[in-house]
């Protein structure tokens, strides 16, 4: 990949020949941004969120050499290195590229990283493994210059492996949901959705395409966006505004016109690459690991298994969730995590849209893995840092509020409530935690509008005329219908916890009376907003 133009601009910046505002027009398209503190953030594309042990180790070695402040897992399944000195950007790019980790399209007005269901091909709910399609689609789009040159704004694509749409395909510029028809594997296709300024759900464009036509869809949407996107106003330059202007039927017909006029030979090798085999995920290290648990650890282990360990379609293989506080990893913890993964014989991990990590683990290695995750603080013993947020104003130059302050208040109140209610906490971790999101501004980096309880940061003067950070409340979101404003209440960082905990308390009181009650039904009656 040719980085000559990027490197030329970076060298000018390093030699004080251009300002950051001049540099940004080039670096943004590679996911390289200056932070609020003047240091840089670098985003590494991880297609579909799956990364091998080899590449994880490469990221650690690069990080150990250039010493970022921390590594962040993003809600779009990327890695971000934060706190990078500007003079280290070029060597980092070179070393990542040598390890087949690209930067093109990491940000800016480009085709962005494809997000994929974290459990694709592993869970029993997966229709089929969609990751190979994301990888080949990325390869093909990298060869299509129009996807990177002069698009009106960013283009986001998602592929979900099941009808639950846990990757949020229905609210993207272009989304695919796996399905089968007449024995053939393929996708439902959605388009025109998105979150941010005037968020909206997408519309179904095609009920079924065979899997080999996925690139044809991506080309059609890229061309449609390139030709019809509004370049006169960045605030209205996303695909959803074309849908809003034309209406559902005309937008769908416009897309189909582009789709039907593209003549591309399908890549049949995708079908051969589709399914994961047991030998792909079984530990390559078969030695027994003896890291015996104490009696106290055994008690914690039994509890942890009920919320952090999920079944897969493979005998004796579980999918283990690592609860990474704030989605941030320091170098010491990163090194220990890689050592644990290597010792347990794990070949790859998956990054989720909740800024956590999932990894397939053989049943015989679960105790060993748990003991190491417990030491790292990745077992959700406390809820601090476990509510999905954007990175916040301490780093992000366009953020409005520091989302971590708000999530910490929620965690503090919930930790106190759950202290003597372990069964409720397990239920919360399994069914409710992922439904609470906080975004620091309307950009919706946490995808807060697609979940049951979403908060969006704003800043306004309080009753004493002092500028203050608040959160607005949105309730009832999912991929079919985005969350609606709950009421006019604005929450500060020191009272948001009481608000959330009061809802959770009421829910479990009602659940004692009605064991079949689910959180969505409870919330809809409680707030009567969706």
Coordinates of C-alpha atoms in Angstrom, one line a residue:
X1 CA 0.0 0.0 0.0
X2 CA 1.4 3.4 -1.0
X3 CA 1.7 5.8 1.9
X4 CA 4.0 8.3 0.2
X5 CA 1.5 11.2 0.2
X6 CA 0.7 10.5 3.9
X7 CA 4.3 10.3 4.9
X8 CA 5.2 13.5 3.0
X9 CA 2.5 15.4 4.9
X10 CA 3.6 13.9 8.2
X11 CA 7.2 14.9 7.5
X12 CA 6.0 18.5 6.8
X13 CA 4.2 18.6 10.1
X14 CA 7.1 17.1 12.0
X15 CA 9.3 19.9 10.5
X16 CA 6.7 22.6 11.5
X17 CA 6.0 23.4 7.8
X18 CA 2.2 22.8 8.1
X19 CA -0.3 23.0 10.9
X20 CA -2.4 20.1 12.2
X21 CA -5.5 21.5 10.5
X22 CA -3.6 21.2 7.2
X23 CA -2.3 17.8 8.1
X24 CA -5.7 16.4 9.1
X25 CA -7.1 16.6 5.5
X26 CA -4.6 13.7 4.8
X27 CA -4.3 11.8 8.0
X28 CA -8.0 11.6 8.8
X29 CA -8.5 9.1 5.9
X30 CA -6.0 6.8 7.7
X31 CA -7.6 7.0 11.1
X32 CA -4.8 9.3 12.5
X33 CA -6.0 12.2 14.7
X34 CA -4.6 14.6 17.1
X35 CA -5.9 14.3 20.7
X36 CA -6.9 17.0 23.0
X37 CA -3.5 16.9 24.6
X38 CA -1.6 17.3 21.4
X39 CA -0.5 13.7 21.1
X40 CA -1.9 11.4 18.4
X41 CA -4.3 8.5 18.2
X42 CA -3.7 5.9 15.5
X43 CA -6.5 3.5 14.5
X44 CA -5.6 0.0 13.3
X45 CA -8.2 -1.7 11.1
X46 CA -9.2 -5.2 12.3
X47 CA -11.7 -6.5 9.7
X48 CA -14.7 -8.0 11.5
X49 CA -12.9 -7.7 14.8
X50 CA -11.1 -11.0 14.5
X51 CA -7.4 -10.9 15.2
X52 CA -4.9 -13.8 15.4
X53 CA -2.5 -14.4 18.2
X54 CA 0.3 -13.5 15.8
X55 CA -1.1 -10.1 15.0
X56 CA -1.9 -9.4 18.7
X57 CA 1.7 -10.1 19.5
X58 CA 2.8 -7.8 16.7
X59 CA 0.6 -5.0 18.1
X60 CA 2.1 -5.6 21.6
X61 CA 5.7 -5.5 20.3
X62 CA 5.0 -2.3 18.4
X63 CA 3.3 -0.8 21.4
X64 CA 6.1 -1.8 23.7
X65 CA 8.6 0.0 21.4
X66 CA 6.7 3.2 21.0
X67 CA 4.9 3.3 24.4
X68 CA 1.3 4.6 23.7
X69 CA -0.5 5.8 26.8
X70 CA -3.0 3.0 26.3
X71 CA -4.7 0.8 23.8
X72 CA -8.4 1.2 23.2
X73 CA -10.9 -1.3 21.8
X74 CA -13.4 0.6 19.7
X75 CA -17.1 0.1 19.1
X76 CA -16.3 -0.7 15.5
X77 CA -14.0 -3.5 16.4
X78 CA -10.7 -1.7 15.8
X79 CA -7.6 -1.1 17.9
X80 CA -6.5 2.4 18.7
X81 CA -3.1 3.4 20.0
X82 CA -3.5 6.6 22.1
X83 CA -0.9 9.1 23.2
X84 CA 1.5 8.6 20.3
X85 CA 4.3 11.1 19.6
X86 CA 3.9 12.6 16.1
X87 CA 7.5 11.5 15.1
X88 CA 6.6 7.9 15.8
X89 CA 3.6 7.7 13.5
X90 CA 5.5 6.8 10.3
X91 CA 7.5 3.9 11.8
X92 CA 4.4 2.6 13.5
X93 CA 2.6 2.6 10.2
X94 CA 5.5 0.8 8.5
X95 CA 5.7 -1.9 11.2
X96 CA 1.9 -2.5 11.2
X97 CA 1.9 -2.7 7.4
X98 CA 4.7 -5.3 7.5
X99 CA 2.3 -7.3 9.7
X100 CA -0.6 -7.0 7.3
X101 CA -2.5 -4.4 9.4
X102 CA -3.6 -1.5 7.2
X103 CA -4.6 2.0 7.9
X104 CA -6.3 3.1 4.7
X105 CA -9.9 4.0 5.5
X106 CA -9.3 4.1 9.2
X107 CA -11.2 7.4 9.3
X108 CA -12.3 10.4 7.2
X109 CA -14.6 10.3 4.2
X110 CA -13.9 6.7 3.3
X111 CA -15.1 3.1 3.4
X112 CA -14.6 2.3 7.0
X113 CA -13.9 -1.0 8.8
X114 CA -16.5 -3.7 8.4
X115 CA -18.1 -4.7 11.7
X116 CA -19.2 -8.3 12.1
X117 CA -21.1 -10.3 14.7
X118 CA -18.5 -11.2 17.4
X119 CA -19.8 -14.8 17.6
X120 CA -20.0 -15.4 13.8
X121 CA -19.5 -19.1 13.0
X122 CA -19.1 -20.0 16.7
X123 CA -22.5 -19.6 18.3
X124 CA -25.4 -22.0 17.7
X125 CA -27.4 -19.0 16.4
X126 CA -25.0 -18.2 13.5
X127 CA -26.6 -19.0 10.2
X128 CA -23.1 -19.4 8.8
X129 CA -19.7 -17.7 9.3
X130 CA -19.7 -14.3 7.7
X131 CA -16.2 -13.3 8.5
X132 CA -14.6 -14.5 5.3
X133 CA -17.1 -12.3 3.4
X134 CA -16.0 -9.3 5.4
X135 CA -12.4 -10.0 4.7
X136 CA -12.8 -10.6 1.0
X137 CA -15.2 -7.6 0.7
X138 CA -12.5 -5.5 2.4
X139 CA -9.9 -6.7 -0.1
X140 CA -12.1 -5.9 -3.0
X141 CA -13.1 -2.5 -1.7
X142 CA -9.4 -1.6 -1.1
X143 CA -9.0 -2.1 -4.9
X144 CA -11.9 0.3 -5.7
X145 CA -10.5 3.8 -5.4
X146 CA -13.9 5.5 -5.5
X147 CA -14.5 4.1 -2.0
X148 CA -11.6 6.3 -0.7
X149 CA -11.4 9.3 -3.0
X150 CA -13.8 12.2 -2.6
X151 CA -16.8 10.4 -1.0
X152 CA -19.2 12.9 0.5
X153 CA -18.7 11.4 4.0
X154 CA -17.8 8.0 5.6
X155 CA -19.4 4.8 4.4
X156 CA -20.0 2.1 7.0
X157 CA -20.8 -1.5 6.3
X158 CA -21.9 -4.3 8.8
X159 CA -22.5 -8.0 8.4
X160 CA -24.6 -9.8 11.0
X161 CA -24.4 -13.6 11.2
X162 CA -27.9 -14.1 12.7
X163 CA -31.4 -12.6 12.6
X164 CA -30.9 -11.0 16.0
X165 CA -28.6 -8.6 14.2
X166 CA -26.2 -8.2 17.1
X167 CA -23.8 -6.3 14.7
X168 CA -26.5 -3.6 14.0
X169 CA -26.7 -4.1 10.3
X170 CA -30.1 -2.5 10.0
X171 CA -28.8 0.9 11.1
X172 CA -25.8 1.3 8.8
X173 CA -25.2 2.9 5.5
X174 CA -25.2 -0.7 4.2
X175 CA -26.0 -3.8 6.2
X176 CA -26.2 -7.5 5.5
X177 CA -27.9 -10.2 7.7
X178 CA -27.1 -13.8 7.0
X179 CA -29.9 -16.1 5.9
X180 CA -30.4 -19.2 3.7
X181 CA -32.9 -19.8 1.0
X182 CA -33.5 -23.0 -1.0
X183 CA -30.4 -24.4 0.5
X184 CA -28.2 -21.5 -0.6
X185 CA -26.5 -19.1 1.8
X186 CA -26.9 -15.4 1.3
X187 CA -28.0 -12.1 2.9
X188 CA -30.9 -9.8 3.5
X189 CA -29.7 -6.3 2.5
X190 CA -30.4 -3.0 4.3
X191 CA -29.3 0.5 3.6
X192 CA -29.7 4.2 4.5
X193 CA -29.5 3.8 8.2
X194 CA -27.1 5.4 10.7
X195 CA -26.6 7.3 13.9
X196 CA -25.4 10.8 14.5
X197 CA -27.0 13.9 13.2
X198 CA -30.7 12.9 12.6
X199 CA -30.2 9.2 13.3
X200 CA -32.5 6.8 11.4
X201 CA -33.2 3.1 10.7
X202 CA -32.3 1.7 7.3
X203 CA -34.8 0.2 4.9
X204 CA -34.7 -3.3 3.4
X205 CA -33.3 -3.1 -0.1
X206 CA -33.2 -6.8 -1.0
X207 CA -34.9 -9.8 0.7
X208 CA -32.1 -12.2 -0.5
X209 CA -28.9 -12.1 -2.4
X210 CA -26.6 -15.1 -2.8
X211 CA -23.4 -14.6 -0.9
X212 CA -21.3 -14.1 -4.0
X213 CA -23.1 -10.9 -4.7
X214 CA -22.1 -9.1 -1.6
X215 CA -19.4 -7.0 -3.4
X216 CA -21.8 -6.1 -6.1
X217 CA -24.1 -4.5 -3.4
X218 CA -21.1 -2.7 -1.8
X219 CA -20.1 -1.3 -5.2
X220 CA -23.7 -0.2 -5.9
X221 CA -24.0 1.7 -2.6
X222 CA -20.6 3.3 -3.1
X223 CA -21.5 4.6 -6.5
X224 CA -24.9 5.8 -5.4
X225 CA -23.3 7.7 -2.5
X226 CA -20.6 9.1 -4.7
X227 CA -23.1 10.4 -7.2
X228 CA -25.9 11.6 -4.9
X229 CA -24.3 12.5 -1.6
X230 CA -24.6 16.1 -0.5
X231 CA -21.1 17.6 -0.7
X232 CA -22.4 21.1 0.0
X233 CA -23.2 20.4 3.7
X234 CA -21.2 17.9 5.8
X235 CA -24.0 17.8 8.3
X236 CA -26.3 16.3 5.7
X237 CA -23.7 14.3 3.7
X238 CA -24.5 10.8 4.9
X239 CA -26.5 8.2 2.9
X240 CA -29.4 8.5 5.3
X241 CA -30.1 12.0 4.1
X242 CA -30.5 10.7 0.5
X243 CA -33.1 8.2 1.9
X244 CA -34.8 11.0 3.8
X245 CA -34.9 13.2 0.7
X246 CA -36.2 10.5 -1.7
X247 CA -38.3 8.4 0.5
X248 CA -38.1 4.6 1.0
X249 CA -39.4 3.5 -2.4
X250 CA -37.4 5.9 -4.6
X251 CA -34.3 5.3 -2.6
X252 CA -34.7 1.5 -3.0
X253 CA -35.3 1.9 -6.7
X254 CA -32.2 4.1 -7.1
X255 CA -30.1 1.5 -5.3
X256 CA -31.5 -1.3 -7.5
X257 CA -30.7 0.7 -10.6
X258 CA -27.1 0.8 -9.6
X259 CA -27.1 -2.8 -8.4
X260 CA -28.6 -4.1 -11.6
X261 CA -26.1 -2.2 -13.8
X262 CA -23.0 -3.6 -12.2
X263 CA -21.6 -6.7 -13.9
X264 CA -19.0 -8.3 -11.6
X265 CA -18.1 -12.0 -11.7
X266 CA -18.7 -13.6 -8.2
X267 CA -15.9 -14.9 -6.2
X268 CA -16.9 -18.5 -5.6
X269 CA -13.9 -19.2 -3.3
X270 CA -15.9 -17.5 -0.6
X271 CA -18.2 -20.5 -0.2
X272 CA -15.2 -22.8 0.3
X273 CA -13.8 -20.5 3.0
X274 CA -17.1 -20.1 4.8
X275 CA -17.2 -22.4 7.8
X276 CA -15.0 -22.6 10.9
X277 CA -13.6 -26.1 11.6
X278 CA -13.1 -27.5 15.0
X279 CA -9.4 -27.9 14.4
X280 CA -9.2 -24.1 13.7
X281 CA -10.2 -23.3 17.3
X282 CA -9.1 -26.2 19.4
X283 CA -6.0 -25.3 21.5
X284 CA -2.8 -25.9 19.6
X285 CA -1.2 -26.4 23.0
X286 CA -2.6 -29.6 24.5
X287 CA -0.6 -29.7 27.8
X288 CA -2.6 -29.6 31.0
X289 CA -2.3 -26.2 32.7
X290 CA -2.0 -26.5 36.5
X291 CA -3.0 -23.2 38.1
X292 CA -5.1 -24.6 40.8
X293 CA -7.9 -22.3 42.2
X294 CA -8.2 -21.5 45.9
X295 CA -11.6 -22.2 47.5
X296 CA -12.5 -18.5 47.2
X297 CA -11.5 -18.4 43.6
X298 CA -13.5 -21.6 42.9
X299 CA -16.6 -19.8 44.2
X300 CA -15.9 -16.8 42.0
X301 CA -15.2 -19.1 39.1
X302 CA -18.6 -20.8 39.4
X303 CA -20.3 -17.4 39.4
X304 CA -18.2 -16.1 36.5
X305 CA -19.1 -19.1 34.3
X306 CA -22.8 -18.2 34.5
X307 CA -22.3 -14.8 32.8
X308 CA -19.0 -14.7 31.0
X309 CA -18.9 -18.2 29.4
X310 CA -21.2 -18.9 26.4
X311 CA -21.9 -22.1 24.6
X312 CA -20.6 -22.6 21.0
X313 CA -21.7 -25.1 18.4
X314 CA -18.5 -27.0 19.1
X315 CA -18.2 -29.7 21.8
X316 CA -16.0 -28.7 24.7
X317 CA -15.4 -25.2 23.3
X318 CA -16.8 -22.1 25.0
X319 CA -16.8 -18.5 24.1
X320 CA -15.4 -16.4 27.0
X321 CA -16.1 -12.7 27.4
X322 CA -13.3 -10.5 28.7
X323 CA -14.7 -7.5 30.5
X324 CA -12.1 -4.8 29.7
X325 CA -12.7 -1.6 31.8
X326 CA -13.5 1.3 29.5
X327 CA -12.2 -0.8 26.6
X328 CA -8.7 0.4 27.6
X329 CA -5.7 -1.9 28.0
X330 CA -2.3 -0.8 29.4
X331 CA 0.9 -2.3 28.1
X332 CA 1.6 -4.5 31.2
X333 CA -1.9 -6.0 31.1
X334 CA -1.7 -6.5 27.3
X335 CA 1.5 -8.5 27.7
X336 CA 0.0 -10.7 30.4
X337 CA -3.2 -11.2 28.4
X338 CA -1.2 -12.3 25.4
X339 CA 0.8 -14.7 27.6
X340 CA -2.5 -16.2 28.9
X341 CA -3.9 -16.6 25.3
X342 CA -0.7 -18.2 24.2
X343 CA -0.5 -20.6 27.1
X344 CA -4.1 -21.7 26.7
X345 CA -3.4 -22.4 23.0
X346 CA -5.9 -19.9 21.7
X347 CA -5.4 -19.1 18.0
X348 CA -7.6 -15.9 17.7
X349 CA -9.8 -13.5 19.6
X350 CA -12.8 -11.4 18.6
X351 CA -13.3 -7.7 19.4
X352 CA -17.0 -6.8 20.1
X353 CA -19.0 -3.7 19.5
X354 CA -19.2 -3.4 23.3
X355 CA -15.4 -2.7 23.5
X356 CA -14.8 -6.1 25.0
X357 CA -12.9 -9.2 23.8
X358 CA -14.3 -12.7 23.2
X359 CA -12.1 -15.8 22.8
X360 CA -12.9 -19.5 22.1
X361 CA -11.5 -21.6 25.0
X362 CA -11.4 -25.3 25.5
X363 CA -13.3 -26.5 28.6
X364 CA -10.1 -27.9 30.0
X365 CA -8.5 -24.5 30.0
X366 CA -11.3 -22.4 31.6
X367 CA -10.0 -22.4 35.2
X368 CA -6.5 -21.4 33.9
X369 CA -8.0 -18.6 31.8
X370 CA -10.2 -17.4 34.7
X371 CA -7.4 -17.2 37.2
X372 CA -5.4 -14.9 34.8
X373 CA -8.4 -12.8 33.9
X374 CA -9.2 -12.3 37.6
X375 CA -5.6 -11.0 38.2
X376 CA -6.1 -8.6 35.2
X377 CA -9.5 -7.3 36.5
X378 CA -11.3 -8.6 33.4
X379 CA -14.0 -10.6 35.2
X380 CA -16.5 -7.8 36.0
X381 CA -16.1 -8.2 39.7
X382 CA -16.9 -4.5 39.8
X383 CA -19.1 -2.8 37.1
X384 CA -16.7 0.1 37.0
X385 CA -15.7 0.7 33.4
X386 CA -18.1 -2.0 32.1
X387 CA -20.8 0.3 30.7
X388 CA -20.0 1.0 27.0
X389 CA -19.0 4.6 26.4
X390 CA -17.2 6.6 23.9
X391 CA -13.6 7.5 24.7
X392 CA -14.6 10.8 26.3
X393 CA -13.3 14.4 26.3
X394 CA -10.0 13.6 28.0
X395 CA -8.9 12.3 24.7
X396 CA -11.5 13.2 22.0
X397 CA -11.2 16.8 20.8
X398 CA -14.9 17.0 19.7
X399 CA -16.4 15.3 22.7
X400 CA -18.8 17.3 24.9
X401 CA -18.7 15.4 28.2
X402 CA -16.3 13.0 29.9
X403 CA -18.4 9.8 29.6
X404 CA -16.3 7.9 32.1
X405 CA -17.5 10.2 35.0
X406 CA -21.1 9.3 34.1
X407 CA -20.4 5.5 33.7
X408 CA -18.5 5.5 37.0
X409 CA -21.5 6.9 38.9
X410 CA -23.7 4.2 37.5
X411 CA -21.2 1.5 38.4
X412 CA -20.8 2.8 41.9
X413 CA -24.6 2.7 42.6
X414 CA -25.1 -0.6 40.9
X415 CA -22.1 -2.3 42.7
X416 CA -23.6 -1.2 46.0
X417 CA -27.0 -2.5 45.0
X418 CA -25.7 -5.9 43.8
X419 CA -23.4 -6.5 46.7
X420 CA -25.8 -8.8 48.5
X421 CA -27.8 -9.8 45.3
X422 CA -25.5 -12.1 43.3
X423 CA -28.3 -13.7 41.3
X424 CA -29.6 -10.4 40.2
X425 CA -26.1 -9.3 39.2
X426 CA -25.7 -12.4 37.0
X427 CA -28.9 -11.7 35.3
X428 CA -27.9 -8.1 34.8
X429 CA -24.6 -9.1 33.3
X430 CA -26.2 -11.6 31.0
X431 CA -29.2 -9.5 29.9
X432 CA -29.1 -5.8 30.7
X433 CA -25.5 -4.5 30.9
X434 CA -25.1 -4.5 27.1
X435 CA -28.4 -2.5 26.8
X436 CA -26.9 0.6 28.6
X437 CA -24.7 2.9 26.4
X438 CA -23.3 6.4 26.8
X439 CA -22.2 8.7 24.0
X440 CA -20.4 12.0 24.8
X441 CA -22.0 13.8 21.9
X442 CA -24.5 13.4 19.0
X443 CA -21.9 11.4 17.0
X444 CA -23.2 8.3 18.8
X445 CA -19.9 6.4 19.0
X446 CA -21.3 4.0 21.6
X447 CA -24.4 3.4 19.4
X448 CA -26.6 4.5 22.3
X449 CA -29.7 4.9 20.2
X450 CA -29.8 1.2 19.3
X451 CA -30.2 0.0 22.9
X452 CA -32.8 0.1 25.7
X453 CA -31.2 2.8 27.8
X454 CA -29.1 5.3 25.9
X455 CA -27.5 8.5 27.2
X456 CA -26.2 11.4 25.0
X457 CA -23.9 14.1 26.4
X458 CA -24.8 17.8 26.2
X459 CA -23.4 20.9 27.9
X460 CA -25.6 23.7 29.1
X461 CA -25.8 26.2 31.9
X462 CA -27.4 25.0 35.1
X463 CA -29.8 27.0 37.3
X464 CA -26.8 28.9 38.6
X465 CA -25.8 29.9 35.1
X466 CA -22.7 27.6 35.3
X467 CA -21.8 25.5 32.2
X468 CA -22.4 21.9 33.2
X469 CA -22.1 18.4 31.7
X470 CA -25.4 16.6 31.4
X471 CA -26.8 13.5 29.7
X472 CA -30.1 13.3 27.8
X473 CA -32.0 10.0 28.1
X474 CA -33.2 7.8 25.2
X475 CA -35.2 4.6 25.8
X476 CA -36.4 1.6 23.9
X477 CA -33.8 1.4 21.1
X478 CA -33.1 -1.6 18.9
X479 CA -32.1 -2.1 15.3
X480 CA -35.7 -1.8 14.1
X481 CA -36.6 1.3 16.0
X482 CA -34.1 3.7 17.5
X483 CA -34.5 5.0 21.1
X484 CA -36.8 7.9 21.8
X485 CA -36.3 10.8 24.3
X486 CA -37.6 9.6 27.6
X487 CA -38.5 12.9 29.2
X488 CA -37.0 16.4 29.7
X489 CA -34.8 15.2 32.6
X490 CA -31.1 16.0 32.3
X491 CA -28.7 14.0 34.4
X492 CA -25.4 15.2 35.9
X493 CA -22.5 12.8 36.5
X494 CA -23.3 12.6 40.2
X495 CA -27.0 11.6 39.8
X496 CA -27.1 9.4 36.7
X497 CA -26.3 6.4 38.9
X498 CA -29.3 6.8 41.1
X499 CA -31.5 7.1 38.1
X500 CA -30.3 3.9 36.5
X501 CA -30.2 2.0 39.8
X502 CA -33.8 3.0 40.6
X503 CA -34.9 1.5 37.3
X504 CA -32.9 -1.7 37.9
X505 CA -34.3 -2.0 41.5
X506 CA -37.9 -1.6 40.3
X507 CA -37.3 -4.2 37.6
X508 CA -36.1 -6.9 40.0
X509 CA -38.9 -6.1 42.4
X510 CA -41.4 -6.8 39.6
X511 CA -39.4 -9.8 38.4
X512 CA -39.9 -11.4 41.8
X513 CA -43.7 -11.2 41.2
X514 CA -43.4 -12.3 37.5
X515 CA -40.5 -14.5 36.7
X516 CA -41.2 -14.3 32.9
X517 CA -40.9 -10.5 32.9
X518 CA -38.1 -9.3 30.5
X519 CA -36.4 -5.9 30.8
X520 CA -37.8 -4.5 27.5
X521 CA -41.4 -5.2 28.5
X522 CA -40.8 -3.7 32.0
X523 CA -39.2 -0.6 30.6
X524 CA -41.9 0.1 28.0
X525 CA -44.6 0.0 30.7
X526 CA -42.5 2.0 33.2
X527 CA -41.8 4.9 30.9
X528 CA -44.5 4.5 28.3
X529 CA -42.4 5.9 25.6
X530 CA -42.0 3.1 23.0

